[in-house]
């Protein structure tokens, strides 16, 4: 069996943990009225807040940005849920197995992708008309696909953060919150990227969400195809880059754990 | 063939800088020489902190040696990690290490996938293992609701998903009830009959005696001796001891002079211990003590550390502490 097929199978079996965690967290009712409701209000809040603060012309782009951001916020929960593996005491068993850790962790938290893409698609499609964005039927699959790309790309970035936090479990929630608040501020969601000094623009340049928002904005404005697919391709490339980084990071994590004896069975 | 061979194996743990600014470390394994023959059940017997888990972790490739060499079926754990991982199964004691929101079957499917089993083999191996550890009936229940014993059985099944030639069992029976412990011993015998090598750590002498072909005594990170378990058993049963309460000490007169009594010691005010060399003498002592109104009688066996001292004293070795 090729390494790729083997990795995909591991992702698939690991995703059962994701499904089981999701089922334990939400019921249909609490997901729809609790989680989705909360995220939709947040999108509306940030969009209107910008209008009050005196940039009414940017309401549209702020809406797109905040709506796309909902799937990213959820994708970043991978940071916290990766750390659950330490709590479960499975880390040494995973390291002792012949499998790579990265596919295990990639599958482990996919519930956030599913829920995030659904939430942000609902936000864009249902709330869009309120802010003057009317989607055509052919645009709808593109909206969902772009969200999926952005969520997965950000998730891969989150995996790398997750590895770092595996050795500092107490930081798991802070890390994911700081990450998404930074994205919200720097990646062209509340204010344009150009607003920030060069080092911050550099950071925004390697985060998939920056391009995901750009592509979605172009799509909503009915811009030329190139204005949509070029940033979309950037999301794909960056996501692949972060995934590759996650493979390396997990190997480094395992080797470091073997060296310093931190792969404890129970903690 | 040699299943496990450790030569001058050393492992230390860093504890960070001490108050004086110097680096502090714990030596968990000191230049350990150790060998397990293929197809045997090998016990690793020692008190808490002896270094048993450290050795298991090194063999399981989740911990690197600080120095020295370790090979598993000829593969070095450092340079041929992948081959070692394919041939070793691990079961660490306790309840952790399972996915509590998945069912028993889902847990095994998952681990089978990680060990690279193709779908059909994965399904078949899972059902075989569930049956083997007696969990077939409960296989669709979430592990969350399992008793401690059921979790331990699932752990054992999990350790076997990769069809390992070497199975590491680190204190697998801790907290098992006697029935479960007996079933466990039968299973170990079965696994051995299949040609697997088993390294079992325990601090329970009776368990070591019951299932092991060879036992290595380990303490303070050093292997003190490797013996057939009967050699240990003889040592254990040679001296029997009776402990009792006699607040006014009126059960004591004449006890040391009875045939077979080797020692009478005071454990605490009003509580004493008599050591005898034979069961006959023990019976006589108990009879006498009961006649004289002694209470809270218990018979015990020598603790592991005393067995060590005896073994080591006999052979002029040093106690590794
Ligand atoms: N991760 C660790 N960090 C620091 N010290 C450790 C660590 N693991 C084990 N030790 C120490 O190493 C020694 C051997 O421990 P261990 O191998 O767990 O023994 P056993 O399994 O025989 O009880 C003990 O002194 C223990 O405190
Ligand atoms: Mg131990």
Coordinates of C-alpha atoms and ligand atoms in Angstrom, one line a residue:
Chain A
X1 CA 0.0 0.0 0.0
X2 CA 1.4 3.4 -0.9
X3 CA 2.2 5.9 1.8
X4 CA -0.4 8.2 0.5
X5 CA -3.2 5.6 0.6
X6 CA -2.1 4.5 4.1
X7 CA -2.1 8.2 5.3
X8 CA -5.6 8.7 3.9
X9 CA -6.9 5.6 5.7
X10 CA -5.4 6.8 8.9
X11 CA -7.1 10.2 8.4
X12 CA -10.4 8.4 7.8
X13 CA -10.3 6.2 10.9
X14 CA -9.0 9.1 13.0
X15 CA -11.9 11.2 11.8
X16 CA -14.2 8.9 13.8
X17 CA -12.8 10.5 16.9
X18 CA -13.7 13.8 15.4
X19 CA -17.3 12.7 14.7
X20 CA -17.6 11.2 18.2
X21 CA -16.3 14.4 19.8
X22 CA -18.7 16.4 17.8
X23 CA -21.6 14.2 18.7
X24 CA -20.6 14.6 22.4
X25 CA -20.4 18.4 22.2
X26 CA -23.6 19.3 20.3
X27 CA -27.1 18.1 19.5
X28 CA -28.7 19.3 16.3
X29 CA -30.6 21.8 18.3
X30 CA -27.7 23.2 20.3
X31 CA -25.6 23.4 17.2
X32 CA -28.2 25.3 15.2
X33 CA -29.5 27.6 17.8
X34 CA -26.4 27.8 20.0
X35 CA -23.3 27.7 17.9
X36 CA -24.6 28.9 14.5
X37 CA -26.8 31.5 16.1
X38 CA -23.9 32.9 18.1
X39 CA -21.6 33.0 15.0
X40 CA -24.2 34.7 12.9
X41 CA -24.8 37.4 15.5
X42 CA -21.0 38.0 15.7
X43 CA -20.8 38.5 11.9
X44 CA -23.7 41.0 12.0
X45 CA -22.2 42.7 15.0
X46 CA -18.8 43.3 13.5
X47 CA -20.2 44.4 10.2
X48 CA -22.5 47.0 11.8
X49 CA -19.8 48.1 14.3
X50 CA -17.6 49.0 11.4
X51 CA -20.5 51.1 9.9
X52 CA -20.9 53.0 13.2
X53 CA -17.2 53.6 13.4
X54 CA -17.5 55.5 10.1
X55 CA -16.6 53.3 7.2
X56 CA -20.0 52.6 5.7
X57 CA -18.5 52.0 2.3
X58 CA -16.6 49.0 3.6
X59 CA -19.6 47.2 5.1
X60 CA -19.7 44.8 2.3
X61 CA -16.1 43.7 2.5
X62 CA -16.3 43.6 6.3
X63 CA -19.3 41.3 6.1
X64 CA -17.5 38.9 3.7
X65 CA -14.4 39.0 5.9
X66 CA -16.3 38.2 9.1
X67 CA -18.4 35.6 7.5
X68 CA -15.4 33.8 6.1
X69 CA -13.7 34.2 9.5
X70 CA -16.4 32.0 11.2
X71 CA -15.0 28.9 9.5
X72 CA -11.5 29.9 10.4
X73 CA -12.4 30.5 14.1
X74 CA -13.7 27.0 14.2
X75 CA -10.8 25.5 12.3
X76 CA -8.5 27.0 14.9
X77 CA -10.1 24.8 17.5
X78 CA -7.8 22.1 16.2
X79 CA -5.1 23.7 18.5
X80 CA -7.1 22.8 21.6
X81 CA -8.5 19.4 20.4
X82 CA -5.0 18.2 19.4
X83 CA -4.0 18.6 23.0
X84 CA -6.9 16.3 24.0
X85 CA -4.7 13.5 22.8
X86 CA -2.3 14.2 25.7
X87 CA -5.2 14.1 28.1
X88 CA -6.3 10.8 26.7
X89 CA -2.9 9.3 27.4
X90 CA -2.6 8.0 23.8
X91 CA 0.5 10.0 22.8
X92 CA 3.1 7.3 23.7
X93 CA 1.0 4.7 22.0
X94 CA 0.8 6.8 18.8
X95 CA 4.5 7.4 18.8
X96 CA 5.1 3.6 19.4
X97 CA 3.0 2.8 16.3
X98 CA 4.4 2.7 12.9
X99 CA 2.1 5.4 11.7
X100 CA 3.0 9.1 11.1
X101 CA 1.4 11.4 13.6
X102 CA 0.4 14.1 11.1
X103 CA -2.4 12.1 9.4
X104 CA -3.7 11.0 12.8
X105 CA -4.0 14.6 14.0
X106 CA -5.3 15.8 10.6
X107 CA -8.2 13.4 10.9
X108 CA -8.6 13.9 14.7
X109 CA -10.3 17.4 14.6
X110 CA -12.1 17.4 11.2
X111 CA -15.4 18.1 13.0
X112 CA -14.4 21.7 13.1
X113 CA -14.0 21.9 9.4
X114 CA -17.4 20.4 8.8
X115 CA -19.1 22.6 11.3
X116 CA -17.1 25.7 10.3
X117 CA -17.8 25.4 6.6
X118 CA -21.5 24.9 7.3
X119 CA -21.7 27.9 9.6
X120 CA -19.9 30.3 7.4
X121 CA -21.8 29.1 4.3
X122 CA -25.0 29.8 6.1
X123 CA -23.7 33.2 7.1
X124 CA -22.7 34.2 3.6
X125 CA -25.7 32.8 1.8
X126 CA -28.4 33.7 4.3
X127 CA -27.1 37.0 5.6
X128 CA -25.5 38.2 2.3
X129 CA -28.7 39.7 0.8
X130 CA -29.1 41.9 4.0
X131 CA -25.8 43.5 3.0
X132 CA -26.5 43.8 -0.6
X133 CA -24.9 40.6 -1.8
X134 CA -27.1 38.4 -4.0
X135 CA -25.6 35.2 -4.9
X136 CA -26.5 33.5 -8.2
X137 CA -27.2 29.8 -8.2
X138 CA -24.0 29.0 -10.0
X139 CA -22.0 30.9 -7.4
X140 CA -23.2 28.8 -4.5
X141 CA -21.0 25.8 -5.0
X142 CA -18.0 28.1 -5.5
X143 CA -18.9 29.8 -2.1
X144 CA -18.9 26.5 -0.3
X145 CA -15.7 25.3 -2.1
X146 CA -13.8 28.5 -1.2
X147 CA -14.9 28.2 2.4
X148 CA -13.7 24.6 2.5
X149 CA -10.3 25.6 1.0
X150 CA -9.9 28.4 3.5
X151 CA -11.0 26.3 6.5
X152 CA -8.6 23.4 5.5
X153 CA -5.7 25.8 4.9
X154 CA -6.2 27.5 8.2
X155 CA -6.6 24.1 9.9
X156 CA -3.2 23.0 8.6
X157 CA -1.7 26.2 10.1
X158 CA -3.6 25.3 13.3
X159 CA -2.0 21.8 13.3
X160 CA 1.4 23.4 13.5
X161 CA 0.3 25.6 16.4
X162 CA -1.2 22.5 17.9
X163 CA 2.1 20.6 17.9
X164 CA 3.8 23.5 19.6
X165 CA 1.1 23.6 22.3
X166 CA 1.2 19.8 22.9
X167 CA 4.1 20.5 25.2
X168 CA 2.3 23.3 27.0
X169 CA -1.3 22.1 27.3
X170 CA -2.3 24.9 29.6
X171 CA -1.8 27.3 26.7
X172 CA -4.2 25.5 24.3
X173 CA -7.1 27.9 24.5
X174 CA -5.0 31.0 24.7
X175 CA -3.1 29.9 21.6
X176 CA -6.2 29.3 19.5
X177 CA -7.8 32.6 20.6
X178 CA -4.7 34.6 20.0
X179 CA -4.3 33.0 16.6
X180 CA -7.8 33.9 15.4
X181 CA -7.9 37.3 16.9
X182 CA -4.6 38.0 15.1
X183 CA -6.1 36.8 11.9
X184 CA -9.2 38.9 12.4
X185 CA -7.1 42.0 12.9
X186 CA -4.3 41.5 10.4
X187 CA -5.7 39.5 7.5
X188 CA -8.0 42.1 5.9
X189 CA -11.2 41.4 7.8
X190 CA -11.8 44.5 10.0
X191 CA -9.3 46.7 8.2
X192 CA -7.4 46.4 5.0
X193 CA -4.1 44.6 5.2
X194 CA -2.3 47.7 4.0
X195 CA -3.2 49.5 7.2
X196 CA -0.5 47.5 9.0
X197 CA 3.3 47.9 9.0
X198 CA 5.4 45.6 6.9
X199 CA 6.2 42.9 9.4
X200 CA 2.6 42.3 10.1
X201 CA 1.8 42.4 6.4
X202 CA 4.4 39.6 6.0
X203 CA 2.6 37.6 8.6
X204 CA -0.8 38.1 6.9
X205 CA 0.9 37.0 3.6
X206 CA 1.5 33.5 4.9
X207 CA -1.9 33.0 6.4
X208 CA -4.4 31.2 4.1
X209 CA -7.4 33.3 5.4
X210 CA -5.9 36.5 3.9
X211 CA -6.3 35.0 0.4
X212 CA -9.6 33.2 1.2
X213 CA -11.2 36.5 2.0
X214 CA -9.8 38.1 -1.1
X215 CA -11.2 35.4 -3.3
X216 CA -14.6 35.5 -1.7
X217 CA -14.8 39.3 -2.0
X218 CA -14.0 39.0 -5.7
X219 CA -16.5 36.3 -6.2
X220 CA -19.2 38.3 -4.4
X221 CA -18.5 41.3 -6.6
X222 CA -18.7 39.2 -9.7
X223 CA -15.1 40.1 -10.5
X224 CA -13.1 38.4 -13.3
X225 CA -12.3 34.7 -12.8
X226 CA -8.6 35.4 -12.3
X227 CA -9.4 37.5 -9.3
X228 CA -11.1 34.6 -7.7
X229 CA -8.9 31.6 -8.6
X230 CA -5.5 33.3 -8.1
X231 CA -6.1 33.9 -4.4
X232 CA -7.8 30.6 -4.2
X233 CA -4.7 28.9 -5.5
X234 CA -2.7 30.8 -2.9
X235 CA -4.9 29.4 -0.2
X236 CA -4.2 25.9 -1.6
X237 CA -0.5 26.4 -1.8
X238 CA -0.2 27.9 1.7
X239 CA -2.3 25.1 3.1
X240 CA -0.1 22.5 1.5
X241 CA 2.9 24.3 2.9
X242 CA 1.5 24.4 6.4
X243 CA 0.5 20.7 6.1
X244 CA 4.1 19.8 5.1
X245 CA 5.3 21.9 8.1
X246 CA 2.9 20.0 10.3
X247 CA 4.5 16.6 9.2
X248 CA 7.9 17.9 10.1
X249 CA 6.7 19.4 13.3
X250 CA 5.1 16.2 14.5
X251 CA 8.3 14.2 13.7
X252 CA 10.3 16.8 15.6
X253 CA 7.8 16.6 18.5
X254 CA 8.1 12.8 18.6
X255 CA 11.9 12.8 18.5
X256 CA 12.1 15.5 21.1
X257 CA 9.7 13.5 23.4
X258 CA 11.8 10.5 23.0
X259 CA 14.9 12.5 24.0
X260 CA 13.4 14.4 27.0
X261 CA 11.1 11.7 28.3
X262 CA 8.0 13.8 28.0
X263 CA 5.8 11.1 26.3
X264 CA 4.1 10.2 29.5
X265 CA 1.3 7.8 29.6
X266 CA -0.9 9.6 32.1
X267 CA -1.0 13.2 33.1
Chain B
X1 CA 17.2 -16.0 18.7
X2 CA 17.6 -13.1 21.1
X3 CA 14.4 -11.0 21.3
X4 CA 15.8 -8.2 23.4
X5 CA 19.4 -7.4 24.1
X6 CA 20.5 -4.4 26.1
X7 CA 24.2 -3.6 26.7
X8 CA 25.3 -1.0 29.2
X9 CA 22.0 0.7 28.8
X10 CA 21.8 4.0 30.6
X11 CA 18.9 6.5 30.8
X12 CA 18.8 9.6 32.8
X13 CA 16.1 12.2 33.2
X14 CA 16.8 15.9 33.4
X15 CA 15.2 17.7 36.3
X16 CA 16.3 21.2 35.3
X17 CA 18.6 23.3 37.3
X18 CA 18.9 22.9 41.0
X19 CA 19.1 25.7 43.5
X20 CA 22.9 25.8 43.3
X21 CA 22.6 26.3 39.5
X22 CA 23.9 22.8 38.8
X23 CA 22.1 20.4 36.5
X24 CA 20.1 17.8 38.4
X25 CA 19.3 14.4 37.0
X26 CA 17.8 11.1 37.9
X27 CA 19.5 8.0 36.8
X28 CA 16.6 5.6 35.9
X29 CA 18.8 2.9 34.3
X30 CA 22.5 2.4 35.2
X31 CA 24.6 0.5 32.7
X32 CA 21.9 -2.2 32.5
X33 CA 22.8 -5.5 30.8
X34 CA 19.7 -7.4 29.9
X35 CA 18.6 -10.2 27.6
X36 CA 15.3 -11.9 26.7
X37 CA 15.2 -15.1 24.6
X38 CA 12.7 -15.4 21.9
X39 CA 9.6 -17.3 22.7
X40 CA 9.8 -16.9 26.5
X41 CA 7.8 -15.0 29.0
X42 CA 10.3 -12.9 30.8
X43 CA 9.4 -11.1 34.1
X44 CA 10.9 -7.8 35.1
X45 CA 10.4 -7.7 38.9
X46 CA 11.2 -4.7 41.0
X47 CA 9.7 -2.1 43.3
X48 CA 8.4 1.3 42.3
X49 CA 11.1 3.5 40.7
X50 CA 13.3 0.5 39.8
X51 CA 13.3 1.5 36.2
X52 CA 10.9 -1.0 34.7
X53 CA 8.7 1.5 32.8
X54 CA 11.8 3.3 31.6
X55 CA 13.1 0.1 30.0
X56 CA 9.7 -0.7 28.5
X57 CA 9.5 2.8 27.0
X58 CA 12.9 2.4 25.4
X59 CA 11.9 -0.9 23.9
X60 CA 8.7 0.6 22.7
X61 CA 10.7 3.4 21.0
X62 CA 9.0 6.2 23.0
X63 CA 12.2 7.0 24.9
X64 CA 15.8 7.1 23.7
X65 CA 18.7 5.6 25.6
X66 CA 21.1 8.2 27.0
X67 CA 23.9 5.7 26.2
X68 CA 24.4 2.1 25.6
X69 CA 22.8 -0.2 23.0
X70 CA 19.4 -1.9 22.7
X71 CA 18.3 -4.3 20.0
X72 CA 14.9 -5.8 19.5
X73 CA 15.2 -8.9 17.2
X74 CA 18.5 -7.6 16.1
X75 CA 17.2 -4.1 15.2
X76 CA 18.7 -1.2 17.1
X77 CA 16.0 1.0 18.7
X78 CA 17.7 4.2 17.6
X79 CA 18.8 3.5 14.1
X80 CA 16.1 1.0 13.0
X81 CA 13.1 2.5 14.8
X82 CA 10.6 1.6 12.1
X83 CA 11.4 -2.1 12.1
X84 CA 11.3 -2.1 15.9
X85 CA 7.8 -0.5 15.9
X86 CA 6.5 -3.1 13.5
X87 CA 7.6 -6.0 15.8
X88 CA 6.6 -4.6 19.2
X89 CA 3.2 -4.3 20.9
X90 CA 2.8 -2.3 24.1
X91 CA 0.3 -2.4 27.0
X92 CA 0.9 0.1 29.7
X93 CA -1.1 -0.5 32.9
X94 CA -4.0 1.7 34.0
X95 CA -7.1 3.0 32.3
X96 CA -5.7 5.6 30.0
X97 CA -4.8 5.3 26.4
X98 CA -8.2 4.5 25.0
X99 CA -10.7 6.7 23.2
X100 CA -13.5 6.8 25.6
X101 CA -16.1 8.2 23.1
X102 CA -15.5 5.4 20.7
X103 CA -16.8 1.9 21.0
X104 CA -14.4 -1.0 21.7
X105 CA -14.6 -2.1 18.1
X106 CA -13.9 1.4 16.8
X107 CA -10.9 1.7 19.0
X108 CA -9.5 -1.5 17.6
X109 CA -10.3 -0.5 14.0
X110 CA -8.5 2.7 14.5
X111 CA -5.3 1.1 15.9
X112 CA -5.4 -1.6 13.2
X113 CA -5.4 1.1 10.6
X114 CA -2.4 2.8 12.2
X115 CA -0.6 -0.5 12.0
X116 CA -1.3 -0.5 8.3
X117 CA -3.8 -3.4 8.1
X118 CA -5.8 -3.4 4.9
X119 CA -9.5 -3.3 5.3
X120 CA -10.4 -7.0 5.3
X121 CA -7.5 -7.9 7.6
X122 CA -8.5 -5.0 9.9
X123 CA -12.0 -6.3 10.2
X124 CA -11.0 -9.9 10.8
X125 CA -8.2 -9.0 13.3
X126 CA -10.6 -6.8 15.3
X127 CA -13.2 -9.5 15.7
X128 CA -10.6 -12.1 16.6
X129 CA -9.1 -9.9 19.3
X130 CA -12.5 -8.9 20.7
X131 CA -13.4 -12.6 21.0
X132 CA -10.0 -13.4 22.5
X133 CA -10.3 -10.9 25.3
X134 CA -14.0 -11.7 25.9
X135 CA -15.4 -8.3 24.7
X136 CA -17.4 -9.5 21.6
X137 CA -20.7 -9.0 23.4
X138 CA -19.9 -5.4 24.5
X139 CA -18.0 -4.4 21.3
X140 CA -20.6 -1.7 20.3
X141 CA -20.6 0.0 23.6
X142 CA -18.6 3.2 24.2
X143 CA -15.5 2.6 26.3
X144 CA -16.6 5.4 28.6
X145 CA -19.0 3.0 30.3
X146 CA -16.5 0.1 30.6
X147 CA -15.4 -1.2 34.0
X148 CA -11.7 -1.0 34.8
X149 CA -11.3 -4.7 34.0
X150 CA -12.9 -4.3 30.6
X151 CA -10.6 -1.4 29.8
X152 CA -7.6 -3.5 30.7
X153 CA -8.8 -6.3 28.4
X154 CA -9.3 -3.8 25.6
X155 CA -5.8 -2.5 26.2
X156 CA -4.5 -6.0 25.8
X157 CA -6.3 -6.5 22.6
X158 CA -5.0 -3.1 21.4
X159 CA -1.5 -4.2 22.2
X160 CA -2.0 -7.1 19.8
X161 CA -3.3 -5.3 16.7
X162 CA 0.1 -5.2 15.1
X163 CA 0.5 -9.0 15.5
X164 CA 3.7 -8.3 17.5
X165 CA 6.6 -10.7 18.0
X166 CA 7.4 -9.0 21.2
X167 CA 4.7 -7.9 23.6
X168 CA 5.6 -5.4 26.4
X169 CA 3.2 -5.6 29.4
X170 CA 3.9 -2.9 31.9
X171 CA 2.1 -3.9 35.2
X172 CA -0.9 -5.1 33.3
X173 CA -2.7 -6.6 36.2
X174 CA -2.5 -3.6 38.6
X175 CA -6.0 -3.4 40.0
X176 CA -7.4 -6.5 38.3
X177 CA -9.6 -8.7 40.4
X178 CA -8.5 -12.3 41.0
X179 CA -10.7 -13.8 38.3
X180 CA -9.5 -11.3 35.7
X181 CA -5.9 -11.9 36.8
X182 CA -6.3 -15.7 36.2
X183 CA -7.8 -15.1 32.8
X184 CA -4.9 -12.8 32.1
X185 CA -2.4 -15.5 33.0
X186 CA -4.2 -18.0 30.7
X187 CA -4.0 -15.5 27.9
X188 CA -0.3 -15.0 28.4
X189 CA 0.3 -18.7 28.2
X190 CA -1.7 -18.8 25.0
X191 CA 0.4 -16.0 23.5
X192 CA 3.5 -17.7 24.4
X193 CA 2.3 -20.9 22.8
X194 CA 1.9 -18.9 19.6
X195 CA 5.6 -18.2 19.7
X196 CA 5.5 -14.6 20.9
X197 CA 8.0 -13.2 23.3
X198 CA 6.5 -11.4 26.3
X199 CA 8.2 -9.0 28.7
X200 CA 6.1 -8.5 31.7
X201 CA 6.9 -6.0 34.4
X202 CA 5.4 -6.4 37.9
X203 CA 6.0 -5.9 41.5
X204 CA 4.0 -8.9 42.3
X205 CA 6.1 -12.0 43.1
X206 CA 3.3 -14.4 42.8
X207 CA 2.4 -13.2 39.4
X208 CA 6.0 -13.5 38.2
X209 CA 6.1 -17.0 39.6
X210 CA 2.9 -18.0 37.9
X211 CA 3.6 -16.9 34.3
X212 CA 7.3 -16.3 33.7
X213 CA 10.0 -18.6 32.3
X214 CA 12.7 -16.3 33.6
X215 CA 12.6 -13.4 36.0
X216 CA 15.0 -10.5 36.2
X217 CA 15.2 -8.7 39.5
X218 CA 15.7 -5.0 39.0
X219 CA 16.3 -2.2 41.5
X220 CA 17.8 1.2 41.3
X221 CA 18.2 0.9 37.6
X222 CA 20.4 -2.2 37.8
X223 CA 19.6 -5.8 37.0
X224 CA 20.4 -7.7 40.1
X225 CA 19.9 -11.3 38.9
X226 CA 18.1 -13.3 36.3
X227 CA 16.6 -16.6 37.6
X228 CA 14.0 -19.2 37.0
X229 CA 11.0 -18.2 39.0
X230 CA 11.2 -21.4 41.1
X231 CA 14.5 -20.2 42.5
X232 CA 12.7 -17.1 43.7
X233 CA 9.8 -19.1 44.9
X234 CA 12.0 -21.2 47.1
X235 CA 13.4 -18.1 48.7
X236 CA 10.0 -16.7 49.3
X237 CA 8.5 -19.8 50.9
X238 CA 11.5 -20.7 53.0
X239 CA 10.6 -18.3 55.7
X240 CA 7.0 -17.8 56.9
X241 CA 6.0 -15.2 59.3
X242 CA 3.2 -14.6 61.7
X243 CA 2.3 -11.1 63.0
X244 CA 0.1 -10.6 66.0
X245 CA -1.0 -8.2 68.8
X246 CA -0.3 -8.9 72.4
X247 CA -0.6 -5.7 74.4
X248 CA 0.8 -7.1 77.6
X249 CA 3.4 -9.2 75.9
X250 CA 2.2 -12.4 77.7
X251 CA 2.1 -14.3 74.5
X252 CA 5.8 -14.0 74.1
X253 CA 7.6 -16.2 76.7
X254 CA 9.2 -19.3 75.2
X255 CA 8.4 -18.4 71.6
X256 CA 12.1 -18.1 70.4
X257 CA 12.8 -21.5 71.8
X258 CA 10.1 -23.4 69.8
X259 CA 11.5 -25.6 67.0
X260 CA 11.6 -23.9 63.6
X261 CA 11.3 -20.4 65.0
X262 CA 14.2 -18.2 63.7
X263 CA 13.3 -14.8 65.0
X264 CA 10.9 -12.8 67.2
X265 CA 10.8 -9.1 66.6
X266 CA 8.9 -6.2 68.0
X267 CA 7.2 -4.2 65.1
X268 CA 5.6 -1.6 67.3
X269 CA 4.6 -1.5 71.0
X270 CA 2.3 -4.5 71.5
X271 CA 2.8 -5.9 68.0
X272 CA 5.3 -8.6 67.2
X273 CA 6.5 -10.8 64.4
X274 CA 7.6 -14.5 64.5
X275 CA 9.6 -15.9 61.6
X276 CA 9.6 -19.7 61.0
X277 CA 11.4 -22.0 58.6
X278 CA 8.6 -24.4 57.9
X279 CA 4.8 -24.7 57.7
X280 CA 4.8 -27.2 60.6
X281 CA 6.5 -24.6 62.9
X282 CA 4.0 -21.9 61.7
X283 CA 1.1 -24.1 62.7
X284 CA 2.5 -24.8 66.1
X285 CA 3.2 -21.1 66.7
X286 CA -0.3 -20.1 65.6
X287 CA -1.8 -22.7 68.0
X288 CA 0.2 -21.4 70.9
X289 CA -0.6 -17.7 70.2
X290 CA -4.3 -18.4 70.0
X291 CA -4.1 -20.3 73.3
X292 CA -2.4 -17.3 74.9
X293 CA -5.0 -14.8 73.7
X294 CA -3.0 -13.0 70.9
X295 CA -5.2 -11.1 68.5
X296 CA -5.0 -9.7 64.9
X297 CA -3.0 -12.7 63.7
X298 CA -1.8 -12.5 60.1
X299 CA 0.6 -14.6 58.2
X300 CA 2.8 -12.8 55.6
X301 CA 5.6 -13.4 53.2
X302 CA 8.9 -11.6 53.1
X303 CA 8.7 -8.4 51.1
X304 CA 10.5 -8.1 47.8
X305 CA 13.3 -6.0 49.1
X306 CA 14.2 -8.6 51.6
X307 CA 14.3 -11.2 48.9
X308 CA 16.7 -9.0 47.1
X309 CA 18.9 -8.7 50.1
X310 CA 19.0 -12.4 50.5
X311 CA 19.7 -13.0 46.8
X312 CA 22.3 -10.4 46.7
X313 CA 23.8 -11.3 50.1
X314 CA 24.2 -14.9 48.8
X315 CA 26.1 -13.8 45.8
X316 CA 28.1 -11.0 47.1
X317 CA 26.5 -8.4 44.8
X318 CA 25.9 -4.8 45.6
X319 CA 22.5 -3.4 46.3
X320 CA 21.9 -0.8 43.6
X321 CA 20.9 2.2 45.6
Ligands
LIG1 N1 9.7 11.6 32.9 C1 10.4 11.5 34.0 N2 11.1 12.6 34.5 C2 11.9 12.5 35.6 N3 12.1 11.3 36.3 C3 11.5 10.2 35.9 C4 10.6 10.2 34.7 N4 10.2 9.0 34.5 C5 10.7 8.2 35.5 N5 11.5 8.9 36.3 C6 12.3 8.5 37.5 O1 13.1 7.4 37.0 C7 13.1 6.3 37.9 C8 12.6 5.0 37.3 O2 11.2 5.2 37.0 P1 10.3 4.1 36.3 O3 11.1 3.6 35.1 O4 9.0 4.7 36.1 O5 10.3 2.9 37.4 P2 9.2 1.7 37.6 O6 8.4 1.6 36.4 O7 10.1 0.6 37.9 O8 8.4 2.1 38.8 C9 12.3 6.8 39.1 O9 13.2 7.3 40.1 C10 11.4 7.9 38.5 O10 11.1 8.8 39.5
LIG2 MG1 6.3 1.6 36.2

